[in-house]
Amino acid sequence: MIREEIEKFLSLQACPSCKGARLKPVPLAATVHGLSVHEVTGLSIERTYDFFQDLRLDPKEAAIAERFSKRSVSGSGF
Protein backbone atom coordinates (compact mmCIF):
# COMPACT_ATOMS: atom_id res chain seq x y z
CA MET A 1 0.00 0.00 0.00
CA ILE A 2 2.72 2.49 0.95
CA ARG A 3 4.83 1.42 -2.03
CA GLU A 4 1.93 2.08 -4.40
CA GLU A 5 1.48 5.56 -2.95
CA ILE A 6 5.19 6.37 -3.34
CA GLU A 7 5.30 5.00 -6.90
CA LYS A 8 2.81 7.68 -7.95
CA PHE A 9 5.60 10.22 -7.52
CA LEU A 10 8.34 8.23 -9.26
CA SER A 11 9.21 8.10 -12.91
CA LEU A 12 11.76 6.14 -14.92
CA GLN A 13 14.25 8.43 -16.61
CA ALA A 14 17.71 7.86 -17.97
CA CYS A 15 20.40 10.03 -16.42
CA PRO A 16 21.05 12.92 -18.82
CA SER A 17 24.78 12.71 -18.17
CA CYS A 18 25.37 9.00 -18.86
CA LYS A 19 22.10 8.31 -20.72
CA GLY A 20 21.42 5.26 -18.57
CA ALA A 21 24.85 3.66 -18.95
CA ARG A 22 25.52 3.99 -15.20
CA LEU A 23 29.14 4.87 -15.86
CA LYS A 24 31.17 7.94 -15.11
CA PRO A 25 32.33 10.18 -17.98
CA VAL A 26 35.88 8.78 -18.16
CA PRO A 27 34.90 5.15 -18.86
CA LEU A 28 32.25 6.36 -21.31
CA ALA A 29 34.81 8.48 -23.15
CA ALA A 30 37.24 5.61 -23.73
CA THR A 31 36.58 3.71 -26.94
CA VAL A 32 38.14 0.82 -28.80
CA HIS A 33 37.44 0.75 -32.52
CA GLY A 34 34.69 3.30 -32.01
CA LEU A 35 32.76 1.53 -29.25
CA SER A 36 32.55 2.49 -25.57
CA VAL A 37 32.44 -0.10 -22.81
CA HIS A 38 28.70 0.52 -22.53
CA GLU A 39 28.20 -0.13 -26.24
CA VAL A 40 30.31 -3.31 -26.12
CA THR A 41 28.33 -4.69 -23.18
CA GLY A 42 25.14 -4.05 -25.14
CA LEU A 43 26.22 -6.33 -27.98
CA SER A 44 24.97 -9.88 -28.29
CA ILE A 45 27.29 -12.60 -27.00
CA GLU A 46 28.12 -13.66 -30.54
CA ARG A 47 28.84 -10.09 -31.67
CA THR A 48 30.96 -9.42 -28.54
CA TYR A 49 33.00 -12.54 -29.25
CA ASP A 50 33.49 -11.47 -32.87
CA PHE A 51 34.40 -7.93 -31.79
CA PHE A 52 37.24 -9.15 -29.59
CA GLN A 53 38.40 -11.84 -32.01
CA ASP A 54 38.70 -9.32 -34.83
CA LEU A 55 40.64 -6.69 -32.86
CA ARG A 56 44.15 -5.78 -33.94
CA LEU A 57 45.48 -3.39 -31.31
CA ASP A 58 48.56 -1.42 -30.40
CA PRO A 59 49.76 -1.81 -26.75
CA LYS A 60 47.70 1.13 -25.43
CA GLU A 61 44.54 -0.10 -27.12
CA ALA A 62 45.24 -3.64 -25.86
CA ALA A 63 45.25 -2.42 -22.24
CA ILE A 64 41.89 -0.68 -22.73
CA ALA A 65 40.39 -3.67 -24.55
CA GLU A 66 41.41 -6.02 -21.74
CA ARG A 67 39.33 -3.92 -19.34
CA PHE A 68 36.42 -3.98 -21.82
CA SER A 69 36.63 -7.74 -22.03
CA LYS A 70 36.53 -8.18 -18.26
CA ARG A 71 33.61 -5.75 -18.00
CA SER A 72 31.71 -7.48 -20.81
CA VAL A 73 32.05 -10.91 -19.24
CA SER A 74 31.13 -9.74 -15.73
CA GLY A 75 28.23 -7.65 -17.12
CA SER A 76 26.85 -10.59 -19.06
CA GLY A 77 26.48 -12.78 -15.98
CA PHE A 78 28.99 -15.43 -17.12
JSON list of C-alpha atoms in Angstrom, two decimals:
[
{"chain": "A", "resi": 1, "resn": "MET", "atom": "CA", "xyz": [0.00, 0.00, 0.00]},
{"chain": "A", "resi": 2, "resn": "ILE", "atom": "CA", "xyz": [2.72, 2.49, 0.95]},
{"chain": "A", "resi": 3, "resn": "ARG", "atom": "CA", "xyz": [4.83, 1.42, -2.03]},
{"chain": "A", "resi": 4, "resn": "GLU", "atom": "CA", "xyz": [1.93, 2.08, -4.40]},
{"chain": "A", "resi": 5, "resn": "GLU", "atom": "CA", "xyz": [1.48, 5.56, -2.95]},
{"chain": "A", "resi": 6, "resn": "ILE", "atom": "CA", "xyz": [5.19, 6.37, -3.34]},
{"chain": "A", "resi": 7, "resn": "GLU", "atom": "CA", "xyz": [5.30, 5.00, -6.90]},
{"chain": "A", "resi": 8, "resn": "LYS", "atom": "CA", "xyz": [2.81, 7.68, -7.95]},
{"chain": "A", "resi": 9, "resn": "PHE", "atom": "CA", "xyz": [5.60, 10.22, -7.52]},
{"chain": "A", "resi": 10, "resn": "LEU", "atom": "CA", "xyz": [8.34, 8.23, -9.26]},
{"chain": "A", "resi": 11, "resn": "SER", "atom": "CA", "xyz": [9.21, 8.10, -12.91]},
{"chain": "A", "resi": 12, "resn": "LEU", "atom": "CA", "xyz": [11.76, 6.14, -14.92]},
{"chain": "A", "resi": 13, "resn": "GLN", "atom": "CA", "xyz": [14.25, 8.43, -16.61]},
{"chain": "A", "resi": 14, "resn": "ALA", "atom": "CA", "xyz": [17.71, 7.86, -17.97]},
{"chain": "A", "resi": 15, "resn": "CYS", "atom": "CA", "xyz": [20.40, 10.03, -16.42]},
{"chain": "A", "resi": 16, "resn": "PRO", "atom": "CA", "xyz": [21.05, 12.92, -18.82]},
{"chain": "A", "resi": 17, "resn": "SER", "atom": "CA", "xyz": [24.78, 12.71, -18.17]},
{"chain": "A", "resi": 18, "resn": "CYS", "atom": "CA", "xyz": [25.37, 9.00, -18.86]},
{"chain": "A", "resi": 19, "resn": "LYS", "atom": "CA", "xyz": [22.10, 8.31, -20.72]},
{"chain": "A", "resi": 20, "resn": "GLY", "atom": "CA", "xyz": [21.42, 5.26, -18.57]},
{"chain": "A", "resi": 21, "resn": "ALA", "atom": "CA", "xyz": [24.85, 3.66, -18.95]},
{"chain": "A", "resi": 22, "resn": "ARG", "atom": "CA", "xyz": [25.52, 3.99, -15.20]},
{"chain": "A", "resi": 23, "resn": "LEU", "atom": "CA", "xyz": [29.14, 4.87, -15.86]},
{"chain": "A", "resi": 24, "resn": "LYS", "atom": "CA", "xyz": [31.17, 7.94, -15.11]},
{"chain": "A", "resi": 25, "resn": "PRO", "atom": "CA", "xyz": [32.33, 10.18, -17.98]},
{"chain": "A", "resi": 26, "resn": "VAL", "atom": "CA", "xyz": [35.88, 8.78, -18.16]},
{"chain": "A", "resi": 27, "resn": "PRO", "atom": "CA", "xyz": [34.90, 5.15, -18.86]},
{"chain": "A", "resi": 28, "resn": "LEU", "atom": "CA", "xyz": [32.25, 6.36, -21.31]},
{"chain": "A", "resi": 29, "resn": "ALA", "atom": "CA", "xyz": [34.81, 8.48, -23.15]},
{"chain": "A", "resi": 30, "resn": "ALA", "atom": "CA", "xyz": [37.24, 5.61, -23.73]},
{"chain": "A", "resi": 31, "resn": "THR", "atom": "CA", "xyz": [36.58, 3.71, -26.94]},
{"chain": "A", "resi": 32, "resn": "VAL", "atom": "CA", "xyz": [38.14, 0.82, -28.80]},
{"chain": "A", "resi": 33, "resn": "HIS", "atom": "CA", "xyz": [37.44, 0.75, -32.52]},
{"chain": "A", "resi": 34, "resn": "GLY", "atom": "CA", "xyz": [34.69, 3.30, -32.01]},
{"chain": "A", "resi": 35, "resn": "LEU", "atom": "CA", "xyz": [32.76, 1.53, -29.25]},
{"chain": "A", "resi": 36, "resn": "SER", "atom": "CA", "xyz": [32.55, 2.49, -25.57]},
{"chain": "A", "resi": 37, "resn": "VAL", "atom": "CA", "xyz": [32.44, -0.10, -22.81]},
{"chain": "A", "resi": 38, "resn": "HIS", "atom": "CA", "xyz": [28.70, 0.52, -22.53]},
{"chain": "A", "resi": 39, "resn": "GLU", "atom": "CA", "xyz": [28.20, -0.13, -26.24]},
{"chain": "A", "resi": 40, "resn": "VAL", "atom": "CA", "xyz": [30.31, -3.31, -26.12]},
{"chain": "A", "resi": 41, "resn": "THR", "atom": "CA", "xyz": [28.33, -4.69, -23.18]},
{"chain": "A", "resi": 42, "resn": "GLY", "atom": "CA", "xyz": [25.14, -4.05, -25.14]},
{"chain": "A", "resi": 43, "resn": "LEU", "atom": "CA", "xyz": [26.22, -6.33, -27.98]},
{"chain": "A", "resi": 44, "resn": "SER", "atom": "CA", "xyz": [24.97, -9.88, -28.29]},
{"chain": "A", "resi": 45, "resn": "ILE", "atom": "CA", "xyz": [27.29, -12.60, -27.00]},
{"chain": "A", "resi": 46, "resn": "GLU", "atom": "CA", "xyz": [28.12, -13.66, -30.54]},
{"chain": "A", "resi": 47, "resn": "ARG", "atom": "CA", "xyz": [28.84, -10.09, -31.67]},
{"chain": "A", "resi": 48, "resn": "THR", "atom": "CA", "xyz": [30.96, -9.42, -28.54]},
{"chain": "A", "resi": 49, "resn": "TYR", "atom": "CA", "xyz": [33.00, -12.54, -29.25]},
{"chain": "A", "resi": 50, "resn": "ASP", "atom": "CA", "xyz": [33.49, -11.47, -32.87]},
{"chain": "A", "resi": 51, "resn": "PHE", "atom": "CA", "xyz": [34.40, -7.93, -31.79]},
{"chain": "A", "resi": 52, "resn": "PHE", "atom": "CA", "xyz": [37.24, -9.15, -29.59]},
{"chain": "A", "resi": 53, "resn": "GLN", "atom": "CA", "xyz": [38.40, -11.84, -32.01]},
{"chain": "A", "resi": 54, "resn": "ASP", "atom": "CA", "xyz": [38.70, -9.32, -34.83]},
{"chain": "A", "resi": 55, "resn": "LEU", "atom": "CA", "xyz": [40.64, -6.69, -32.86]},
{"chain": "A", "resi": 56, "resn": "ARG", "atom": "CA", "xyz": [44.15, -5.78, -33.94]},
{"chain": "A", "resi": 57, "resn": "LEU", "atom": "CA", "xyz": [45.48, -3.39, -31.31]},
{"chain": "A", "resi": 58, "resn": "ASP", "atom": "CA", "xyz": [48.56, -1.42, -30.40]},
{"chain": "A", "resi": 59, "resn": "PRO", "atom": "CA", "xyz": [49.76, -1.81, -26.75]},
{"chain": "A", "resi": 60, "resn": "LYS", "atom": "CA", "xyz": [47.70, 1.13, -25.43]},
{"chain": "A", "resi": 61, "resn": "GLU", "atom": "CA", "xyz": [44.54, -0.10, -27.12]},
{"chain": "A", "resi": 62, "resn": "ALA", "atom": "CA", "xyz": [45.24, -3.64, -25.86]},
{"chain": "A", "resi": 63, "resn": "ALA", "atom": "CA", "xyz": [45.25, -2.42, -22.24]},
{"chain": "A", "resi": 64, "resn": "ILE", "atom": "CA", "xyz": [41.89, -0.68, -22.73]},
{"chain": "A", "resi": 65, "resn": "ALA", "atom": "CA", "xyz": [40.39, -3.67, -24.55]},
{"chain": "A", "resi": 66, "resn": "GLU", "atom": "CA", "xyz": [41.41, -6.02, -21.74]},
{"chain": "A", "resi": 67, "resn": "ARG", "atom": "CA", "xyz": [39.33, -3.92, -19.34]},
{"chain": "A", "resi": 68, "resn": "PHE", "atom": "CA", "xyz": [36.42, -3.98, -21.82]},
{"chain": "A", "resi": 69, "resn": "SER", "atom": "CA", "xyz": [36.63, -7.74, -22.03]},
{"chain": "A", "resi": 70, "resn": "LYS", "atom": "CA", "xyz": [36.53, -8.18, -18.26]},
{"chain": "A", "resi": 71, "resn": "ARG", "atom": "CA", "xyz": [33.61, -5.75, -18.00]},
{"chain": "A", "resi": 72, "resn": "SER", "atom": "CA", "xyz": [31.71, -7.48, -20.81]},
{"chain": "A", "resi": 73, "resn": "VAL", "atom": "CA", "xyz": [32.05, -10.91, -19.24]},
{"chain": "A", "resi": 74, "resn": "SER", "atom": "CA", "xyz": [31.13, -9.74, -15.73]},
{"chain": "A", "resi": 75, "resn": "GLY", "atom": "CA", "xyz": [28.23, -7.65, -17.12]},
{"chain": "A", "resi": 76, "resn": "SER", "atom": "CA", "xyz": [26.85, -10.59, -19.06]},
{"chain": "A", "resi": 77, "resn": "GLY", "atom": "CA", "xyz": [26.48, -12.78, -15.98]},
{"chain": "A", "resi": 78, "resn": "PHE", "atom": "CA", "xyz": [28.99, -15.43, -17.12]}
]
